[in-house]
Amino acid sequence: MGILSWIIFGLIAGALAKWIMPGNDPGGIIITIIIGIVGAIVGGYIGTMIGFGDVSGFNIKSFLIAIAGALLLLFVYRQIKK
């Protein structure tokens, strides 16, 4: 996927992660994009390690992995900020 696709994919995954796990997090759209993109990378890495799959394009499986990674990243970020 191209960089623009990753940014859009990350924005959607990050926004859904914040919607699923609401809270008073600092940052705006840029932080949401970063959480989504890094979450997709983390989710893809973990998914590959456990044999579930990786983030290989715009499909449901990749989208769920990216959201799970973004949720994990958001949880860790909140634990560190406490």
N, CA, C and O atoms as a DFTB+ gen file, in Angstrom:
328 C
 N C O
     1  1       0.844      -1.181       0.000
     2  2       0.000       0.000       0.000
     3  2       0.889       1.243       0.000
     4  3       2.003       1.233       0.523
     5  1       0.375       2.293      -0.590
     6  2       1.112       3.542      -0.628
     7  2       0.985       4.302       0.678
     8  3       0.185       3.945       1.542
     9  1       1.778       5.347       0.813
    10  2       1.802       6.117       2.056
    11  2       0.447       6.770       2.332
    12  3       0.013       6.823       3.482
    13  1      -0.221       7.263       1.298
    14  2      -1.532       7.874       1.487
    15  2      -2.551       6.842       1.968
    16  3      -3.397       7.141       2.811
    17  1      -2.464       5.641       1.432
    18  2      -3.361       4.562       1.877
    19  2      -3.124       4.223       3.343
    20  3      -4.074       4.010       4.096
    21  1      -1.835       4.171       3.752
    22  2      -1.517       3.877       5.155
    23  2      -2.039       4.972       6.076
    24  3      -2.519       4.685       7.172
    25  1      -1.948       6.230       5.635
    26  2      -2.441       7.336       6.461
    27  2      -3.951       7.241       6.621
    28  3      -4.467       7.409       7.726
    29  1      -4.665       6.974       5.531
    30  2      -6.122       6.844       5.604
    31  2      -6.501       5.625       6.444
    32  3      -7.391       5.705       7.290
    33  1      -5.830       4.505       6.212
    34  2      -6.071       3.276       6.974
    35  2      -5.791       3.504       8.455
    36  3      -6.556       3.063       9.312
    37  1      -4.692       4.195       8.752
    38  2      -4.330       4.505      10.136
    39  2      -5.316       5.446      10.796
    40  3      -5.641       5.279      11.971
    41  1      -5.797       6.435      10.054
    42  2      -6.780       7.366      10.588
    43  2      -8.055       6.637      10.978
    44  3      -8.601       6.868      12.056
    45  1      -8.526       5.765      10.111
    46  2      -9.748       5.016      10.394
    47  2      -9.536       4.062      11.567
    48  3     -10.371       4.004      12.470
    49  1      -8.430       3.313      11.567
    50  2      -8.153       2.367      12.650
    51  2      -7.975       3.098      13.981
    52  3      -8.491       2.650      15.004
    53  1      -7.257       4.206      13.976
    54  2      -7.053       4.981      15.200
    55  2      -8.341       5.587      15.718
    56  3      -8.589       5.584      16.924
    57  1      -9.167       6.111      14.818
    58  2     -10.448       6.689      15.225
    59  2     -11.366       5.621      15.816
    60  3     -12.035       5.864      16.820
    61  1     -11.399       4.458      15.205
    62  2     -12.227       3.374      15.745
    63  2     -11.691       2.874      17.083
    64  3     -12.470       2.516      17.966
    65  1     -10.384       2.847      17.238
    66  2      -9.804       2.428      18.519
    67  2     -10.186       3.409      19.622
    68  3     -10.512       2.995      20.735
    69  1     -10.148       4.706      19.321
    70  2     -10.555       5.703      20.317
    71  2     -12.051       5.643      20.579
    72  3     -12.493       5.931      21.691
    73  1     -12.839       5.272      19.569
    74  2     -14.283       5.133      19.750
    75  2     -14.599       3.911      20.613
    76  3     -15.486       3.968      21.465
    77  1     -13.878       2.808      20.399
    78  2     -14.085       1.585      21.170
    79  2     -13.599       1.769      22.604
    80  3     -14.231       1.282      23.542
    81  1     -12.468       2.475      22.779
    82  2     -11.882       2.699      24.096
    83  2     -11.839       4.209      24.361
    84  3     -10.783       4.833      24.258
    85  1     -13.004       4.794      24.704
    86  2     -13.031       6.249      24.894
    87  2     -12.257       6.663      26.139
    88  3     -12.057       5.872      27.061
    89  1     -11.837       7.893      26.142
    90  2     -11.108       8.420      27.283
    91  2     -10.623       9.822      26.991
    92  3     -10.775      10.325      25.878
    93  1     -10.049      10.438      27.976
    94  2      -9.544      11.791      27.855
    95  2      -8.083      11.743      27.440
    96  3      -7.186      11.898      28.268
    97  1      -7.851      11.526      26.145
    98  2      -6.493      11.429      25.621
    99  2      -6.089      12.745      24.969
   100  3      -6.880      13.348      24.244
   101  1      -4.869      13.192      25.223
   102  2      -4.400      14.401      24.551
   103  2      -4.105      14.112      23.079
   104  3      -3.844      12.970      22.700
   105  1      -4.148      15.116      22.291
   106  2      -3.795      14.960      20.887
   107  2      -5.021      15.018      20.000
   108  3      -6.137      14.714      20.421
   109  1      -4.792      15.403      18.799
   110  2      -5.872      15.526      17.838
   111  2      -5.761      14.493      16.744
   112  3      -5.454      13.327      16.989
   113  1      -6.016      14.941      15.538
   114  2      -6.058      14.035      14.402
   115  2      -4.679      13.434      14.092
   116  3      -4.589      12.292      13.642
   117  1      -3.620      14.190      14.327
   118  2      -2.275      13.674      14.055
   119  2      -1.950      12.503      14.982
   120  3      -1.419      11.488      14.531
   121  1      -2.262      12.633      16.264
   122  2      -2.027      11.545      17.218
   123  2      -2.899      10.341      16.861
   124  3      -2.457       9.198      16.980
   125  1      -4.134      10.592      16.425
   126  2      -5.023       9.500      16.013
   127  2      -4.425       8.742      14.830
   128  3      -4.455       7.512      14.801
   129  1      -3.886       9.469      13.859
   130  2      -3.262       8.828      12.703
   131  2      -2.041       8.023      13.135
   132  3      -1.846       6.893      12.687
   133  1      -1.226       8.602      14.001
   134  2      -0.019       7.909      14.460
   135  2      -0.380       6.640      15.225
   136  3       0.224       5.590      15.007
   137  1      -1.366       6.732      16.123
   138  2      -1.810       5.551      16.869
   139  2      -2.316       4.483      15.903
   140  3      -2.015       3.303      16.078
   141  1      -3.069       4.877      14.901
   142  2      -3.587       3.909      13.932
   143  2      -2.506       3.261      13.098
   144  3      -2.517       2.044      12.910
   145  1      -1.563       4.059      12.589
   146  2      -0.500       3.511      11.752
   147  2       0.415       2.600      12.554
   148  3       0.715       1.485      12.129
   149  1       0.859       3.073      13.713
   150  2       1.728       2.238      14.557
   151  2       0.954       1.014      15.055
   152  3       1.510      -0.079      15.157
   153  1      -0.329       1.206      15.364
   154  2      -1.160       0.073      15.776
   155  2      -1.282      -0.966      14.679
   156  3      -1.279      -2.164      14.964
   157  1      -1.388      -0.537      13.439
   158  2      -1.441      -1.483      12.326
   159  2      -0.130      -2.255      12.212
   160  3      -0.126      -3.457      11.943
   161  1       0.969      -1.559      12.419
   162  2       2.277      -2.227      12.366
   163  2       2.418      -3.224      13.511
   164  3       2.835      -4.363      13.303
   165  1       2.066      -2.787      14.729
   166  2       2.139      -3.665      15.905
   167  2       1.187      -4.848      15.735
   168  3       1.566      -5.993      15.980
   169  1      -0.042      -4.571      15.317
   170  2      -1.015      -5.642      15.113
   171  2      -0.564      -6.620      14.040
   172  3      -0.736      -7.830      14.190
   173  1       0.011      -6.106      12.960
   174  2       0.520      -6.983      11.904
   175  2       1.664      -7.847      12.386
   176  3       1.749      -9.027      12.046
   177  1       2.543      -7.260      13.178
   178  2       3.673      -8.017      13.715
   179  2       3.192      -9.119      14.658
   180  3       3.608     -10.271      14.532
   181  1       2.318      -8.767      15.600
   182  2       1.799      -9.751      16.547
   183  2       0.965     -10.811      15.828
   184  3       1.067     -12.001      16.125
   185  1       0.139     -10.365      14.880
   186  2      -0.675     -11.308      14.109
   187  2       0.176     -12.296      13.342
   188  3      -0.161     -13.478      13.266
   189  1       1.269     -11.831      12.775
   190  2       2.180     -12.713      12.053
   191  2       2.872     -13.681      13.001
   192  3       3.050     -14.854      12.676
   193  1       3.265     -13.188      14.181
   194  2       3.965     -14.038      15.146
   195  2       3.081     -15.167      15.674
   196  3       3.571     -16.269      15.916
   197  1       1.781     -14.906      15.854
   198  2       0.900     -15.959      16.374
   199  2       0.222     -16.746      15.253
   200  3      -0.547     -17.669      15.519
   201  1       0.505     -16.382      14.007
   202  2      -0.014     -17.146      12.883
   203  2      -1.387     -16.711      12.407
   204  3      -2.018     -17.437      11.638
   205  1      -1.871     -15.560      12.833
   206  2      -3.190     -15.093      12.421
   207  2      -3.159     -14.430      11.054
   208  3      -4.111     -14.548      10.283
   209  1      -2.096     -13.750      10.756
   210  2      -1.982     -13.065       9.472
   211  2      -1.311     -11.723       9.647
   212  3      -0.835     -11.385      10.732
   213  1      -1.276     -10.961       8.567
   214  2      -0.653      -9.657       8.626
   215  2      -1.537      -8.624       7.941
   216  3      -2.584      -8.955       7.385
   217  1      -1.108      -7.388       7.989
   218  2      -1.836      -6.304       7.342
   219  2      -1.314      -6.211       5.917
   220  3      -0.226      -5.689       5.676
   221  1      -2.108      -6.727       4.967
   222  2      -1.626      -6.832       3.591
   223  2      -2.438      -6.008       2.603
   224  3      -2.181      -6.082       1.401
   225  1      -3.388      -5.244       3.055
   226  2      -4.184      -4.435       2.150
   227  2      -5.498      -4.045       2.793
   228  3      -5.722      -4.298       3.977
   229  1      -6.350      -3.440       2.022
   230  2      -7.660      -3.032       2.524
   231  2      -8.615      -4.221       2.475
   232  3      -9.331      -4.407       1.491
   233  1      -8.625      -5.017       3.531
   234  2      -9.597      -6.085       3.679
   235  2      -9.999      -6.168       5.151
   236  3      -9.365      -5.556       6.011
   237  1     -11.036      -6.914       5.427
   238  2     -11.590      -6.972       6.788
   239  2     -10.575      -7.526       7.777
   240  3     -10.433      -6.998       8.880
   241  1      -9.874      -8.577       7.396
   242  2      -8.903      -9.197       8.297
   243  2      -7.800      -8.199       8.676
   244  3      -7.457      -8.072       9.851
   245  1      -7.254      -7.503       7.698
   246  2      -6.216      -6.504       7.974
   247  2      -6.761      -5.362       8.812
   248  3      -6.075      -4.841       9.692
   249  1      -7.984      -4.981       8.535
   250  2      -8.604      -3.889       9.274
   251  2      -8.789      -4.259      10.743
   252  3      -8.510      -3.443      11.621
   253  1      -9.253      -5.473      11.022
   254  2      -9.419      -5.926      12.405
   255  2      -8.079      -6.039      13.129
   256  3      -7.979      -5.710      14.311
   257  1      -7.056      -6.502      12.424
   258  2      -5.721      -6.586      13.023
   259  2      -5.201      -5.195      13.349
   260  3      -4.616      -4.985      14.412
   261  1      -5.409      -4.239      12.441
   262  2      -4.952      -2.868      12.670
   263  2      -5.689      -2.230      13.847
   264  3      -5.072      -1.528      14.649
   265  1      -6.980      -2.461      13.962
   266  2      -7.755      -1.915      15.083
   267  2      -7.295      -2.540      16.395
   268  3      -7.144      -1.842      17.397
   269  1      -7.072      -3.858      16.393
   270  2      -6.594      -4.521      17.607
   271  2      -5.233      -3.974      18.022
   272  3      -4.989      -3.750      19.208
   273  1      -4.357      -3.760      17.066
   274  2      -3.046      -3.180      17.373
   275  2      -3.171      -1.760      17.906
   276  3      -2.455      -1.383      18.834
   277  1      -4.068      -0.970      17.331
   278  2      -4.283       0.398      17.802
   279  2      -4.872       0.400      19.214
   280  3      -4.505       1.240      20.036
   281  1      -5.781      -0.535      19.499
   282  2      -6.329      -0.651      20.854
   283  2      -5.233      -1.011      21.849
   284  3      -5.168      -0.445      22.940
   285  1      -4.381      -1.943      21.474
   286  2      -3.273      -2.338      22.342
   287  2      -2.344      -1.155      22.589
   288  3      -1.934      -0.908      23.723
   289  1      -2.017      -0.434      21.541
   290  2      -1.143       0.727      21.669
   291  2      -1.789       1.806      22.531
   292  3      -1.108       2.423      23.350
   293  1      -3.072       2.044      22.366
   294  2      -3.781       3.036      23.166
   295  2      -3.806       2.628      24.638
   296  3      -3.641       3.475      25.516
   297  1      -4.011       1.335      24.916
   298  2      -4.005       0.841      26.286
   299  2      -2.633       1.043      26.934
   300  3      -2.542       1.521      28.065
   301  1      -1.576       0.681      26.219
   302  2      -0.220       0.843      26.744
   303  2       0.087       2.320      26.970
   304  3       0.681       2.677      27.988
   305  1      -0.305       3.175      26.044
   306  2      -0.083       4.618      26.171
   307  2      -0.765       5.158      27.434
   308  3      -0.180       5.954      28.169
   309  1      -1.989       4.722      27.678
   310  2      -2.710       5.181      28.874
   311  2      -2.072       4.673      30.157
   312  3      -2.048       5.385      31.161
   313  1      -1.557       3.452      30.134
   314  2      -0.905       2.906      31.327
   315  2       0.388       3.644      31.636
   316  3       0.718       3.862      32.801
   317  1       1.113       4.024      30.608
   318  2       2.353       4.770      30.802
   319  2       2.058       6.163      31.315
   320  3       2.813       6.674      32.144
   321  1       0.985       6.803      30.855
   322  2       0.641       8.164      31.244
   323  2       0.090       8.273      32.663
   324  3       0.009       9.379      33.197
   325  1      -0.290       7.159      33.287
   326  2      -0.845       7.200      34.651
   327  2       0.150       7.630      35.664
   328  3      -0.172       7.712      36.849
